[in-house]
Amino acid sequence: MDSSARTKADSGAVISEEQAQQWAAQAASAGQPRPRILTGDRTTGKLHLGHYVGSLKHRVKYQGLYDTYILMADVQALTTHYDRPEILKEAVREVLLDYLAAGLDPYMGGEDDGSKVKIVVQSMVPSIAELTVFYGLLVPVRSLYDNPTFKTEAEQYGFTLNPQEGVFRELMNQGGSMLGYLELSPLFVEVLAPLFPTIEALTYSELRDAVNEMFQSPKVSIQATIAEIGGKEGLGPPDQMRFLLESRQELRREIESIMVAARRKRGLLAIPYGFLGYPVSQAADITFIGAQLVPVGPDQVPLIELCREVVHRFNSQYGAAPTSPSSGAVTGADSSGTEAAATGSGVLTTPFALLGVREALPGLDGNLKMGKSLGNAINLSETDEEIWAKVKVAPTDPQRMRRTDPGRPEVCNIFSYHKVFNGEKEPAIDEAALGVLSVEETAQQCRTAGIGCVDCKKNLCAKLKAILDPMRERRAAWAARPGDLEAVLRAGTARANEEGEKTLARVKAAMHMDYFSR
Ligand code: TRP
C-alpha cells in the first residue's frame, strides 16, 4: 500500500477484514441478519488473474459470512465504452461465467436467507437510475472533478476536460495556419461534426488518419462502397462524403471508433457527463441495497468517501430528525466507532470500504498492474496452451542473458507471480504434490543459476494450472446450462429490485414525493 492509500485507510470510511469479520460474528450471535456487502465490476470483458487475486477470491471467501450482492455494472461500463455497446452482451455472459468459475455460489430464487450471492444486472435495476438523479442534486460538480479516482481514471481512459485546447495546440505545433483550418472546415463542420456527436472539435489530421486507416480496414468493403457512390459524380467532396457516411452505417461506425481510439490514445476525448457522474451512480449502486460493506481496492476508496458524503447529506437534508450517533448502536463494526453506530440510522445506510489484504498482480510485461487494456493479462478462461504462449515470452531479469547467468528474483516479474500464487497459500497449490520448487527454492535456484527461466516459467504454469483447473470444471458445467445462467441473473436482479423499491419508496417519502396515499 502506498502512503496515500494508507491515509485513506486511516479515514473513517475504511474498515479492515478483521473488523468486518467481528461485525459478522456479532450479528450472527445476536441472531441478526448478516452484514450486507455490495461490490461490482464494469462488464467490459473477461476477467483476468489480477481480478482473481485482487477481488474474486475474496468474494468467494466472504460468501456465506456476509449477505453478498455483486453488481454487473453494464451502465457504468458504457461511461467509458459508450462507442462500443456491442461488447456488453458477450461481456456480461463472460463475467458471469468467471464469477461462477471462481466459485461464487449464486442465489437462484426462493427464500433468501443471505447465504447465497445475488448477481445483479445494473441496467435492470431502475431504482439505481432514479436514485442517481436525486443524489445528483447533492453533489457539487467541483467535487466530482476533484475526486482522485475520477482524475486517475479520466487520464487512464484518455479523457480531457478541454478537448478544444488539444486541437489548437496541435494546429500551432504543425505551424498550421488558421487559413488551412478554415479551408477544410466545411467538410468537418457541415458533414462530419453532426454525424459524430460524441466527438468534439475534430481535427483534420485525425480525420485524415481515420480515413486512411479505414481504407485499410478489413471490416469495411471500401471497393463496394466506392462502386456504390460511383454514380454520384456530380457531388462535391463534402456531399460525397456525407452520402458515403449516411448510406454506410458500418463505415461511419468504423471511422468513429478509429477516431475515438486515436483521441483516447492522445488523451483528447471529451469527458461525457455520464463519466463525470459515474461516482454519483456508484453511490446509488451501493445505497439502493443498503450495503454496509463495499470490498474495494485502495484506488476506489475516494468513491466510497463520496458515497458516504451523499448519504450524510441526504440523511441530514431530507431524513427524519437525526438520531444521535451514540443512541442505538446498531452494529459493532468497531468498538470506538460512532460512525458504525450511525450506520442504519436515517433513510440511507452509510457504507464502509472493506479494505482487505490484497496483493496487486503485476502485468506479464512487468507493468505494475495487470489490465485488459494494457495487453498484459492472463484471462481466467484461457487454456494452458494460451497461457504458456504468453508466459514463455514474458520478460524476466534483463541481466540474465544466458542460462548460466545468475538471476535476481527480486527484479523478476515471473518470480513475483511465484510469490503471489503460493505466498498466499492457495489451497489448490501444494508445491510438493505438483513436483515444483517452493518459492524459497525458486529464489535460491535462480540466484545460483540452478534452474533457467524456461523451467521457472514451466513451474509457474503448473501452479496456474492447479488454480485454474477447478475453475475450468465449474465453468464448463455452468456453460452447459444456459437456462441456469439466465436464472442466476434473473433471480439476483429480482431480489435486488425488491430491496431497491423499498429504498426508493423511503427516499421519495423523505423528499415529499409520496403523492398517493397507497
Ligand atoms: N467502479 C468499480 C470498478 O471500476 C465497479 C463498480 C461499479 C463498483 N459499481 C460498484 C464497485 C459499486 C463497488 C461498488 O471496479
Coordinates of C-alpha atoms and ligand atoms in Angstrom, one line a residue:
M1 CA 0.0 0.0 0.0
D2 CA 1.4 3.4 -0.8
S3 CA 1.2 6.3 1.5
S4 CA -1.8 7.9 0.0
A5 CA -3.7 4.6 0.4
R6 CA -2.6 4.5 4.0
T7 CA -4.0 7.9 4.6
K8 CA -7.3 6.7 3.2
A9 CA -7.2 3.6 5.3
D10 CA -7.0 5.8 8.3
S11 CA -10.1 7.7 7.3
G12 CA -13.4 6.7 8.9
A13 CA -14.5 5.3 5.6
V14 CA -12.4 2.2 5.8
I15 CA -12.7 -0.9 8.0
S16 CA -10.4 -3.9 8.0
E17 CA -11.2 -7.5 7.3
E18 CA -10.9 -8.4 11.0
Q19 CA -13.3 -5.6 12.0
A20 CA -15.8 -6.8 9.4
Q21 CA -15.5 -10.4 10.5
Q22 CA -16.1 -9.3 14.1
W23 CA -19.1 -7.5 12.9
A24 CA -20.4 -10.5 11.1
A25 CA -19.8 -12.7 14.1
Q26 CA -21.6 -10.3 16.4
A27 CA -24.6 -10.2 14.1
A28 CA -24.7 -14.0 14.0
S29 CA -24.5 -14.4 17.7
A30 CA -27.2 -11.8 18.2
G31 CA -29.4 -13.5 15.7
Q32 CA -29.3 -10.5 13.4
P33 CA -29.0 -10.7 9.6
R34 CA -25.5 -10.9 8.1
P35 CA -23.9 -7.6 7.3
R36 CA -24.6 -6.7 3.7
I37 CA -21.9 -6.4 1.0
L38 CA -22.2 -4.9 -2.4
T39 CA -19.4 -4.9 -4.9
G40 CA -19.2 -4.9 -8.6
D41 CA -17.4 -4.9 -11.9
R42 CA -17.6 -3.0 -15.1
T43 CA -18.7 -5.5 -17.7
T44 CA -16.2 -4.7 -20.4
G45 CA -14.8 -8.1 -21.0
K46 CA -13.4 -11.3 -19.5
L47 CA -11.8 -11.2 -16.0
H48 CA -8.2 -12.0 -15.5
L49 CA -5.8 -13.3 -12.8
G50 CA -5.5 -9.8 -11.4
H51 CA -9.2 -9.7 -10.8
Y52 CA -9.0 -13.1 -9.2
V53 CA -6.2 -12.2 -6.8
G54 CA -7.5 -8.7 -6.1
S55 CA -11.1 -9.4 -5.6
L56 CA -12.8 -12.6 -6.8
K57 CA -11.2 -14.9 -4.4
H58 CA -12.0 -12.6 -1.5
R59 CA -15.6 -12.6 -2.6
V60 CA -15.6 -16.3 -2.6
K61 CA -14.2 -16.3 0.9
Y62 CA -16.8 -13.7 2.1
Q63 CA -19.8 -15.5 0.8
G64 CA -21.9 -17.1 3.4
L65 CA -20.3 -14.8 6.0
Y66 CA -22.0 -11.7 4.6
D67 CA -25.2 -11.2 2.6
T68 CA -23.4 -10.5 -0.7
Y69 CA -24.7 -8.6 -3.8
I70 CA -22.5 -8.4 -6.9
L71 CA -23.3 -5.8 -9.4
M72 CA -22.5 -6.4 -13.1
A73 CA -22.1 -2.7 -13.9
D74 CA -23.0 -2.6 -17.5
V75 CA -24.2 1.0 -17.4
Q76 CA -21.0 2.1 -15.8
A77 CA -19.1 0.1 -18.5
L78 CA -20.8 2.4 -21.0
T79 CA -19.5 5.5 -19.3
T80 CA -16.1 4.6 -20.8
H81 CA -17.2 2.4 -23.6
Y82 CA -20.2 4.3 -25.0
D83 CA -18.8 3.8 -28.5
R84 CA -18.9 0.0 -28.2
P85 CA -22.2 -1.2 -26.7
E86 CA -22.0 -4.3 -28.8
I87 CA -19.4 -5.7 -26.3
L88 CA -21.9 -5.8 -23.5
K89 CA -23.9 -9.0 -24.2
E90 CA -20.8 -11.1 -24.5
A91 CA -19.1 -9.4 -21.6
V92 CA -22.0 -10.0 -19.2
R93 CA -22.0 -13.7 -20.1
E94 CA -18.2 -14.0 -19.8
V95 CA -18.0 -12.1 -16.5
L96 CA -20.9 -14.2 -15.1
L97 CA -19.1 -17.4 -16.1
D98 CA -15.9 -16.0 -14.5
Y99 CA -17.8 -15.4 -11.2
L100 CA -19.3 -18.9 -11.2
A101 CA -16.0 -20.5 -12.3
A102 CA -14.2 -18.7 -9.4
G103 CA -16.7 -20.5 -7.1
L104 CA -19.4 -17.9 -6.2
D105 CA -22.5 -19.7 -5.1
P106 CA -25.4 -17.9 -6.6
Y107 CA -28.9 -17.2 -5.3
M108 CA -31.3 -18.7 -7.8
G109 CA -34.7 -17.8 -6.3
G110 CA -36.9 -18.7 -3.4
E111 CA -36.4 -17.6 0.1
D112 CA -33.2 -15.5 0.6
D113 CA -31.5 -16.3 3.9
G114 CA -28.5 -14.2 2.9
S115 CA -26.2 -17.2 2.4
K116 CA -26.1 -17.1 -1.4
V117 CA -24.7 -14.4 -3.6
K118 CA -27.1 -12.3 -5.6
I119 CA -25.7 -11.5 -9.0
V120 CA -27.4 -8.4 -10.3
V121 CA -27.5 -6.6 -13.7
Q122 CA -27.2 -2.9 -13.1
S123 CA -29.2 -1.7 -16.1
M124 CA -32.1 -3.8 -14.9
V125 CA -32.4 -2.1 -11.6
P126 CA -34.4 1.1 -12.2
S127 CA -34.1 2.3 -8.6
I128 CA -30.3 2.8 -9.2
A129 CA -31.0 5.1 -12.1
E130 CA -33.7 7.0 -10.1
L131 CA -31.5 7.4 -7.0
T132 CA -28.7 8.7 -9.2
V133 CA -30.9 11.6 -10.3
F134 CA -31.8 12.5 -6.7
Y135 CA -28.2 12.2 -5.4
G136 CA -27.0 14.4 -8.3
L137 CA -28.8 17.2 -6.5
L138 CA -26.5 16.9 -3.6
V139 CA -23.1 16.6 -5.3
P140 CA -21.2 19.7 -6.3
V141 CA -19.7 19.3 -9.7
R142 CA -16.3 20.5 -8.4
S143 CA -16.1 17.6 -6.0
L144 CA -16.5 15.2 -9.0
Y145 CA -13.7 16.9 -10.9
D146 CA -11.5 16.8 -7.8
N147 CA -12.2 13.2 -6.9
P148 CA -8.8 11.3 -7.1
T149 CA -10.4 8.1 -8.5
F150 CA -12.1 10.1 -11.2
K151 CA -8.9 12.0 -12.1
T152 CA -6.8 8.9 -12.4
E153 CA -9.4 7.1 -14.4
A154 CA -10.1 10.1 -16.7
E155 CA -6.4 10.0 -17.6
Q156 CA -6.4 6.3 -18.0
Y157 CA -9.3 6.4 -20.4
G158 CA -7.9 9.3 -22.4
F159 CA -10.5 11.8 -21.3
T160 CA -9.8 15.5 -21.1
L161 CA -11.8 18.4 -19.7
N162 CA -10.8 20.6 -22.6
P163 CA -10.6 18.9 -25.9
Q164 CA -10.5 22.2 -27.7
E165 CA -7.2 23.0 -26.2
G166 CA -5.7 20.0 -27.8
V167 CA -6.9 20.9 -31.2
F168 CA -5.4 24.3 -31.1
R169 CA -2.2 23.1 -29.7
E170 CA -2.0 20.6 -32.5
L171 CA -2.6 23.3 -35.1
M172 CA 0.0 25.5 -33.7
N173 CA 2.5 22.7 -33.4
Q174 CA 2.0 21.9 -37.0
G175 CA 2.7 25.6 -37.8
G176 CA -0.7 25.2 -39.5
S177 CA -2.4 28.4 -40.3
M178 CA -5.9 29.1 -39.3
L179 CA -6.5 29.6 -43.0
G180 CA -5.7 26.0 -43.7
Y181 CA -8.1 25.1 -40.9
L182 CA -10.9 27.1 -42.4
E183 CA -10.3 26.0 -45.9
L184 CA -11.1 22.4 -45.0
S185 CA -13.7 23.2 -42.4
P186 CA -16.9 22.7 -44.5
L187 CA -16.2 19.1 -44.6
F188 CA -15.9 19.0 -40.8
V189 CA -18.4 21.5 -39.8
E190 CA -21.1 20.6 -42.2
V191 CA -20.7 16.9 -42.7
L192 CA -18.7 15.2 -40.0
A193 CA -19.4 17.1 -36.8
P194 CA -23.2 16.4 -36.9
L195 CA -22.5 12.8 -37.8
F196 CA -20.2 12.3 -34.9
P197 CA -21.9 14.0 -32.0
T198 CA -19.6 12.3 -29.4
I199 CA -16.5 13.8 -30.8
E200 CA -15.9 17.5 -30.2
A201 CA -13.6 19.5 -32.2
L202 CA -12.4 17.1 -34.8
T203 CA -9.1 17.9 -36.3
Y204 CA -8.1 17.4 -39.9
S205 CA -5.2 15.2 -39.2
E206 CA -7.5 13.0 -37.2
L207 CA -9.9 12.6 -39.9
R208 CA -7.2 12.0 -42.5
D209 CA -5.7 9.4 -40.3
A210 CA -9.0 7.8 -39.7
V211 CA -9.9 7.7 -43.3
N212 CA -6.6 6.2 -44.2
E213 CA -6.9 3.6 -41.6
M214 CA -10.4 2.9 -42.7
F215 CA -9.3 2.2 -46.2
Q216 CA -7.0 -0.4 -44.8
S217 CA -9.6 -1.9 -42.5
P218 CA -10.7 -5.4 -43.4
K219 CA -14.0 -4.6 -41.7
V220 CA -15.4 -2.4 -44.4
S221 CA -15.6 -3.2 -48.0
I222 CA -14.3 0.1 -49.4
Q223 CA -14.5 -1.2 -53.0
A224 CA -18.2 -1.9 -52.8
T225 CA -18.8 1.4 -51.2
I226 CA -16.9 3.3 -53.9
A227 CA -18.8 1.4 -56.5
E228 CA -22.0 2.4 -54.9
I229 CA -21.3 6.1 -54.9
G230 CA -19.7 5.8 -58.4
G231 CA -22.8 7.2 -59.9
K232 CA -22.8 10.3 -57.8
E233 CA -20.0 12.1 -59.6
G234 CA -21.9 15.3 -59.7
L235 CA -21.4 15.7 -56.0
G236 CA -18.7 17.7 -54.4
P237 CA -16.4 16.1 -51.9
P238 CA -18.4 17.1 -48.8
D239 CA -21.6 15.7 -50.3
Q240 CA -19.9 12.6 -51.5
M241 CA -18.5 12.1 -48.0
R242 CA -21.9 12.7 -46.5
F243 CA -23.5 10.3 -48.9
L244 CA -20.9 7.7 -48.2
L245 CA -21.3 8.0 -44.4
E246 CA -25.0 8.2 -44.4
S247 CA -25.5 5.3 -46.6
R248 CA -23.0 3.1 -44.9
Q249 CA -23.6 2.7 -41.2
E250 CA -20.7 0.4 -40.7
L251 CA -18.3 2.9 -42.4
R252 CA -19.5 5.6 -40.1
R253 CA -19.0 3.5 -37.1
E254 CA -15.6 2.3 -38.2
I255 CA -14.4 5.9 -38.7
E256 CA -15.9 6.9 -35.4
S257 CA -14.2 4.1 -33.4
I258 CA -10.9 4.8 -35.1
M259 CA -11.2 8.4 -34.1
V260 CA -12.3 7.7 -30.6
A261 CA -9.4 5.3 -30.2
A262 CA -7.0 7.9 -31.6
R263 CA -8.3 10.6 -29.3
R264 CA -8.2 8.3 -26.3
K265 CA -4.6 7.5 -27.0
R266 CA -3.7 11.1 -27.1
G267 CA -5.8 11.9 -24.0
L268 CA -8.1 14.2 -26.0
L269 CA -11.5 12.6 -25.6
A270 CA -14.1 14.9 -24.3
I271 CA -15.4 13.8 -20.9
P272 CA -19.0 12.7 -21.1
Y273 CA -21.3 13.9 -18.4
G274 CA -22.1 10.2 -17.7
F275 CA -18.4 9.5 -16.9
L276 CA -18.0 12.6 -14.7
G277 CA -21.2 11.5 -12.9
Y278 CA -20.4 7.8 -12.5
P279 CA -19.3 8.2 -8.9
V280 CA -22.8 9.5 -8.2
S281 CA -24.4 6.5 -9.8
Q282 CA -22.0 4.3 -7.9
A283 CA -23.3 5.8 -4.7
A284 CA -26.7 4.7 -5.9
D285 CA -25.3 1.2 -6.6
I286 CA -24.2 1.0 -3.0
T287 CA -27.1 2.5 -1.2
F288 CA -30.1 1.1 -3.2
I289 CA -29.4 -2.2 -1.4
G290 CA -28.4 -0.6 1.9
A291 CA -24.9 -2.1 1.6
Q292 CA -22.8 -1.7 4.8
L293 CA -19.6 -3.0 3.4
V294 CA -18.0 -2.4 0.0
P295 CA -14.9 -4.5 -0.7
V296 CA -12.7 -2.4 -2.9
G297 CA -9.0 -1.8 -3.6
P298 CA -7.4 1.4 -2.3
D299 CA -7.9 3.1 -5.6
Q300 CA -11.7 3.1 -5.2
V301 CA -11.8 4.4 -1.6
P302 CA -12.4 8.0 -2.7
L303 CA -15.6 6.8 -4.4
I304 CA -16.8 5.3 -1.1
E305 CA -16.0 8.5 0.7
L306 CA -18.1 10.4 -1.9
C307 CA -20.9 7.9 -1.4
R308 CA -20.7 8.5 2.4
E309 CA -20.9 12.2 1.8
V310 CA -24.0 11.7 -0.3
V311 CA -25.6 9.5 2.5
H312 CA -24.8 12.0 5.2
R313 CA -26.1 14.9 3.1
F314 CA -29.2 13.1 2.1
N315 CA -30.0 12.0 5.7
S316 CA -29.5 15.4 7.2
Q317 CA -31.2 17.3 4.4
Y318 CA -34.2 15.0 3.9
G319 CA -34.1 12.5 6.7
A320 CA -36.1 12.4 9.9
A321 CA -34.6 14.1 12.9
P322 CA -31.0 12.9 13.0
T323 CA -30.5 10.2 15.6
S324 CA -27.6 11.0 17.9
P325 CA -24.7 8.8 16.9
S326 CA -24.4 7.4 20.4
S327 CA -28.0 6.3 20.6
G328 CA -28.9 3.0 19.0
A329 CA -25.7 1.1 18.5
V330 CA -26.9 -0.8 15.5
T331 CA -23.7 -2.5 14.7
G332 CA -20.5 -3.3 16.4
A333 CA -18.1 -2.7 13.5
D334 CA -15.5 -1.3 15.8
S335 CA -15.7 -0.6 19.5
S336 CA -14.8 3.1 19.3
G337 CA -17.0 3.6 16.2
T338 CA -19.6 6.3 16.4
E339 CA -19.6 6.0 12.6
A340 CA -20.5 2.4 12.9
A341 CA -23.2 3.2 15.3
A342 CA -24.6 5.7 12.9
T343 CA -24.9 3.1 10.2
G344 CA -28.5 2.0 9.8
S345 CA -30.0 5.3 11.2
G346 CA -31.6 7.7 8.8
V347 CA -33.1 7.0 5.4
L348 CA -29.9 5.7 3.8
T349 CA -27.3 3.4 5.1
T350 CA -23.7 4.6 5.4
P351 CA -21.3 2.1 3.9
F352 CA -17.7 1.3 4.8
A353 CA -15.0 0.4 2.3
L354 CA -13.8 -3.1 3.3
L355 CA -10.1 -2.9 2.6
G356 CA -8.7 -6.4 2.8
V357 CA -5.1 -7.5 2.4
R358 CA -4.9 -7.7 -1.4
E359 CA -1.9 -8.4 -3.4
A360 CA -1.7 -6.5 -6.7
L361 CA -0.7 -8.7 -9.5
P362 CA 1.7 -7.0 -11.9
G363 CA 1.2 -7.4 -15.7
L364 CA 3.1 -10.1 -17.6
D365 CA 5.2 -7.3 -19.1
G366 CA 6.3 -6.1 -15.8
N367 CA 3.9 -3.2 -15.7
L368 CA 2.7 -2.5 -12.2
K369 CA -0.8 -3.5 -13.0
M370 CA -2.4 -6.3 -15.0
G371 CA -5.0 -4.8 -17.3
K372 CA -7.0 -5.9 -20.2
S373 CA -6.4 -2.6 -22.0
L374 CA -2.7 -2.9 -21.2
G375 CA -2.4 -6.2 -23.2
N376 CA -0.5 -7.9 -20.3
A377 CA -3.2 -10.0 -18.8
I378 CA -3.9 -13.7 -18.4
N379 CA -7.7 -14.3 -18.5
L380 CA -9.3 -16.8 -16.2
S381 CA -10.8 -18.5 -19.2
E382 CA -7.6 -19.1 -21.1
T383 CA -6.2 -22.6 -21.9
D384 CA -2.9 -23.9 -20.7
E385 CA -1.5 -23.5 -24.2
E386 CA -2.6 -19.9 -24.5
I387 CA -1.1 -19.1 -21.1
W388 CA 2.2 -20.8 -21.9
A389 CA 2.4 -18.8 -25.2
K390 CA 2.2 -15.6 -23.1
V391 CA 4.4 -16.7 -20.2
K392 CA 7.1 -18.1 -22.5
V393 CA 7.8 -14.7 -24.0
A394 CA 7.4 -12.6 -20.8
P395 CA 10.5 -10.7 -19.8
T396 CA 12.5 -11.8 -16.8
D397 CA 15.6 -10.3 -15.2
P398 CA 17.1 -8.4 -18.1
Q399 CA 20.6 -9.0 -16.8
R400 CA 20.1 -12.8 -17.1
M401 CA 21.0 -13.2 -20.7
R402 CA 22.3 -16.8 -20.7
R403 CA 21.1 -19.9 -18.9
T404 CA 24.4 -19.9 -16.8
D405 CA 24.0 -16.2 -15.7
P406 CA 22.8 -15.9 -12.1
G407 CA 19.4 -14.2 -11.8
R408 CA 17.9 -11.7 -9.5
P409 CA 14.5 -12.9 -8.4
E410 CA 13.7 -9.5 -6.7
V411 CA 13.6 -7.8 -10.1
C412 CA 12.0 -10.7 -11.9
N413 CA 8.3 -10.4 -12.7
I414 CA 7.9 -14.2 -13.0
F415 CA 9.2 -14.5 -9.5
S416 CA 6.6 -12.0 -8.3
Y417 CA 4.0 -14.4 -9.7
H418 CA 5.5 -17.3 -7.9
K419 CA 5.2 -15.3 -4.7
V420 CA 1.6 -14.3 -5.3
F421 CA 0.5 -17.7 -6.3
N422 CA 1.8 -19.6 -3.4
G423 CA 2.9 -17.0 -1.0
E424 CA -0.8 -16.6 -0.3
K425 CA -1.1 -20.4 0.3
E426 CA -3.6 -21.1 -2.3
P427 CA -5.4 -24.1 -1.1
A428 CA -5.2 -25.6 -4.5
I429 CA -1.4 -25.3 -4.6
D430 CA 0.8 -27.9 -3.0
E431 CA 4.3 -27.5 -4.5
A432 CA 5.4 -30.9 -3.4
A433 CA 2.4 -32.6 -4.9
L434 CA 2.9 -30.6 -8.1
G435 CA 6.5 -31.6 -8.2
V436 CA 7.7 -28.0 -8.4
L437 CA 10.1 -25.9 -6.4
S438 CA 8.9 -23.8 -3.4
V439 CA 9.2 -20.1 -3.6
E440 CA 12.3 -20.1 -1.4
E441 CA 13.9 -22.8 -3.6
T442 CA 12.9 -20.9 -6.7
A443 CA 14.7 -17.8 -5.5
Q444 CA 17.7 -19.7 -4.4
Q445 CA 18.0 -21.7 -7.7
C446 CA 17.6 -18.5 -9.7
R447 CA 20.4 -16.8 -7.9
T448 CA 22.7 -19.6 -8.4
A449 CA 21.7 -20.3 -12.0
G450 CA 20.5 -23.7 -10.8
I451 CA 17.4 -23.5 -13.0
G452 CA 16.8 -21.5 -16.1
C453 CA 14.0 -19.1 -16.8
V454 CA 12.2 -21.6 -19.0
D455 CA 12.0 -24.2 -16.2
C456 CA 11.0 -21.5 -13.8
K457 CA 8.2 -20.4 -16.1
K458 CA 7.1 -24.0 -16.5
N459 CA 6.8 -24.3 -12.8
L460 CA 4.7 -21.2 -12.7
C461 CA 2.4 -22.6 -15.3
A462 CA 2.0 -25.8 -13.3
K463 CA 0.8 -23.7 -10.4
L464 CA -1.6 -21.6 -12.5
K465 CA -3.0 -24.9 -13.9
A466 CA -3.6 -26.1 -10.3
I467 CA -5.6 -22.9 -9.6
L468 CA -7.4 -22.8 -12.9
D469 CA -8.3 -26.4 -13.4
P470 CA -11.1 -26.4 -10.8
M471 CA -12.4 -23.2 -12.3
R472 CA -12.4 -24.7 -15.8
E473 CA -14.5 -27.6 -14.5
R474 CA -17.1 -25.3 -12.9
R475 CA -17.1 -23.0 -15.9
A476 CA -17.8 -25.9 -18.3
A477 CA -20.6 -27.2 -16.0
W478 CA -22.3 -23.8 -15.9
A479 CA -21.7 -23.1 -19.6
A480 CA -23.6 -26.3 -20.5
R481 CA -26.7 -24.9 -18.7
P482 CA -27.6 -21.6 -20.4
G483 CA -31.0 -21.7 -18.8
D484 CA -29.4 -21.7 -15.4
L485 CA -27.1 -18.9 -16.3
E486 CA -30.1 -16.7 -17.1
A487 CA -31.9 -17.9 -14.0
V488 CA -29.0 -16.7 -11.9
L489 CA -29.2 -13.2 -13.4
R490 CA -33.0 -13.1 -13.2
A491 CA -33.2 -14.2 -9.6
G492 CA -30.4 -12.0 -8.4
T493 CA -31.7 -9.0 -10.2
A494 CA -35.3 -9.6 -9.0
R495 CA -34.1 -9.9 -5.4
A496 CA -32.2 -6.7 -5.7
N497 CA -35.2 -4.9 -7.2
E498 CA -37.3 -5.9 -4.2
E499 CA -34.9 -4.1 -1.9
G500 CA -34.3 -1.2 -4.3
E501 CA -38.0 -0.5 -4.5
K502 CA -38.1 -0.3 -0.7
T503 CA -35.2 2.1 -0.6
L504 CA -36.7 4.3 -3.3
A505 CA -40.0 4.5 -1.5
R506 CA -38.2 5.7 1.6
V507 CA -36.2 8.2 -0.4
K508 CA -39.3 9.5 -2.1
A509 CA -41.2 9.8 1.1
A510 CA -38.3 11.7 2.7
M511 CA -38.3 14.0 -0.3
H512 CA -42.1 14.6 -0.1
M513 CA -42.7 12.8 -3.3
D514 CA -45.1 10.3 -1.9
Y515 CA -48.1 11.8 -3.6
F516 CA -50.6 9.0 -3.3
S517 CA -51.9 7.6 -0.1
R518 CA -51.4 4.0 -1.2
Ligands
TRP1 N1 -16.1 1.2 -10.2 C1 -15.9 -0.2 -10.0 C2 -14.7 -0.6 -10.8 O1 -14.3 0.0 -11.8 C3 -17.0 -1.1 -10.4 C4 -18.3 -0.8 -9.6 C5 -19.5 -0.4 -10.1 C6 -18.5 -0.9 -8.2 N2 -20.4 -0.2 -9.1 C7 -19.8 -0.5 -7.9 C8 -17.6 -1.3 -7.1 C9 -20.3 -0.5 -6.6 C10 -18.1 -1.3 -5.8 C11 -19.4 -0.8 -5.6 O2 -14.0 -1.6 -10.4

